[in-house]
Short mmCIF file of C-alpha atoms in Angstrom, two decimals:
data_model
loop_
_atom_site.label_atom_id
_atom_site.label_comp_id
_atom_site.label_asym_id
_atom_site.label_seq_id
_atom_site.Cartn_x
_atom_site.Cartn_y
_atom_site.Cartn_z
CA GLY A 4 0.06 0.13 -0.12
CA LEU A 5 0.85 3.50 -0.07
CA GLY A 6 1.11 3.79 3.82
CA PHE A 7 -1.53 6.37 4.56
CA ASN A 8 -5.47 6.43 5.33
CA ILE A 9 -7.70 9.10 3.71
CA VAL A 10 -11.07 10.53 4.80
CA GLY A 11 -13.73 12.69 3.11
CA GLY A 12 -15.74 12.54 0.02
CA THR A 13 -19.10 13.59 -0.90
CA ASP A 14 -20.68 10.91 1.29
CA GLN A 15 -18.23 11.24 4.26
CA GLN A 16 -17.37 14.83 4.46
CA TYR A 17 -14.45 15.32 6.91
CA ILE A 18 -14.98 19.12 6.82
CA ALA A 19 -18.50 20.45 6.69
CA ASN A 20 -19.61 21.57 3.20
CA ASP A 21 -16.22 20.37 1.83
CA ASN A 22 -16.24 16.98 -0.36
CA SER A 23 -12.21 17.10 -0.52
CA ILE A 24 -10.04 13.92 0.30
CA TYR A 25 -7.72 14.31 3.23
CA VAL A 26 -4.77 12.39 4.66
CA SER A 27 -5.91 11.05 8.15
CA TRP A 28 -3.11 8.82 9.11
CA ILE A 29 0.29 8.23 7.73
CA LYS A 30 1.70 4.63 8.63
CA LYS A 31 5.33 4.70 10.31
CA ASP A 32 7.66 3.26 7.95
CA GLY A 33 5.08 2.99 4.96
CA ALA A 34 5.86 4.55 1.58
CA ALA A 35 4.47 7.94 2.41
CA TYR A 36 6.40 8.26 5.82
CA LEU A 37 9.63 7.15 4.07
CA ASP A 38 9.03 9.67 1.29
CA GLY A 39 8.34 12.38 3.86
CA ARG A 40 6.41 14.88 1.74
CA LEU A 41 2.87 14.04 2.57
CA GLN A 42 1.70 15.14 5.90
CA GLU A 43 -1.42 14.38 7.97
CA GLY A 44 -4.05 16.80 7.11
CA ASP A 45 -3.09 17.42 3.72
CA LYS A 46 -5.71 17.80 1.09
CA ILE A 47 -5.32 15.24 -1.73
CA LEU A 48 -6.45 17.28 -5.11
CA ALA A 49 -5.45 14.72 -7.45
CA ILE A 50 -3.82 11.28 -7.94
CA ASN A 51 -1.97 10.21 -11.17
CA GLY A 52 -3.47 13.18 -12.75
CA LYS A 53 -7.05 12.14 -11.95
CA ASP A 54 -8.91 14.85 -10.09
CA LEU A 55 -10.31 13.84 -6.76
CA LYS A 56 -12.95 16.42 -6.69
CA ASP A 57 -16.58 15.46 -5.86
CA LEU A 58 -15.90 11.75 -5.46
CA ARG A 59 -17.66 9.31 -3.06
CA HIS A 60 -15.20 7.97 -0.37
CA LYS A 61 -15.18 4.42 -1.70
CA ASP A 62 -14.34 5.63 -5.27
CA ALA A 63 -11.30 7.59 -4.03
CA VAL A 64 -10.12 4.65 -2.07
CA GLU A 65 -10.59 2.63 -5.34
CA LEU A 66 -8.34 5.04 -7.09
CA PHE A 67 -5.61 4.82 -4.54
CA ARG A 68 -5.75 1.02 -4.54
CA ASN A 69 -5.21 1.00 -8.32
CA ALA A 70 -2.71 3.63 -8.67
CA GLY A 71 0.24 1.32 -9.30
CA TYR A 72 3.77 1.29 -8.24
CA TYR A 73 4.61 4.96 -9.18
CA VAL A 74 2.08 7.57 -7.77
CA SER A 75 1.89 11.19 -8.17
CA LEU A 76 -0.08 13.23 -5.71
CA LYS A 77 -1.30 16.81 -6.13
CA ILE A 78 -1.87 18.01 -2.73
CA GLN A 79 -2.80 21.42 -0.99
CA ARG A 80 -0.78 21.68 2.49
CA ARG A 81 -3.00 21.97 5.40
CA LEU A 82 -3.13 25.39 7.26
CA GLN A 83 -1.32 25.71 10.46
CA PRO A 84 -3.48 27.20 13.33
CA GLN A 85 -2.52 30.66 14.76
CA ASN A 86 -1.56 29.15 18.14
CA GLY A 87 1.02 26.54 17.25
CA PRO A 88 1.98 23.54 14.85
CA VAL A 89 -0.18 20.32 14.59
CA GLY A 90 1.13 17.00 14.36
CA HIS A 91 4.76 15.65 14.16
CA GLY A 92 7.51 17.11 12.22
CA GLY A 93 6.93 20.76 12.54
CA ASP A 94 9.80 23.34 13.33
CA GLY A 95 8.18 24.80 16.22
CA GLU A 96 7.02 27.91 14.36
CA SER A 97 3.31 28.65 14.10
CA GLY A 98 3.68 30.84 11.10
CA GLY A 99 1.10 33.37 12.72
CA LEU A 100 0.69 35.85 15.45
CA PRO A 101 1.56 34.76 18.98
CA LEU A 102 -1.54 34.51 21.23
CA ALA A 103 -0.57 37.49 23.34
CA ALA A 104 -0.53 39.58 20.09
CA ILE A 105 -4.24 38.96 19.93
CA LEU A 106 -4.97 39.00 23.97
CA VAL A 107 -3.38 41.79 24.90
CA PRO A 108 -5.04 44.39 22.62
CA GLY A 109 -8.50 42.66 23.11
CA LEU A 110 -8.24 42.91 26.96
CA ALA A 111 -7.26 46.59 26.74
CA LEU A 112 -10.16 47.30 24.51
CA ALA A 113 -12.50 45.43 26.89
CA ALA A 114 -10.91 47.35 29.72
CA THR A 115 -11.49 50.58 28.06
CA ALA A 116 -15.11 49.79 27.21
CA VAL A 117 -15.82 48.82 30.90
CA TRP A 118 -14.19 52.22 32.20
CA MET A 119 -16.20 54.38 29.76
CA LEU A 120 -19.59 52.54 30.56
CA LEU A 121 -18.63 53.14 34.29
CA ARG A 122 -17.90 57.10 33.61
CA TYR A 123 -21.23 57.18 31.52
CA ARG A 124 -23.31 55.50 34.32
CA GLN A 125 -21.92 58.02 36.96
CA ARG A 126 -22.88 60.96 35.07
CA MET A 127 -26.67 59.84 34.79
#
């Protein structure tokens, strides 16, 4: 096998309103693991030039089973969340803003709003 599992499809959406096929698990020491390019969470757009758009899960599985010895995948890398990397193999950088960069201004804005509300109530 190719050494990974997939989820998704028109009949088993992995993400709401998204019929895409995603890598759910990569078998340690399997072909995909040893190659090192595929990651859990990647969206698979095509296999050997065949588009995976709007396929049922079982039809996508069948394409993978019949892919042959040499396999070409077109993938879309998963997006990293803002608060840190997901899964294994990350370099420790989230690629987004640190959580403090969002929380500190938000708390300052909330404190200002409370202060203004209290001042307004005192004048009434």
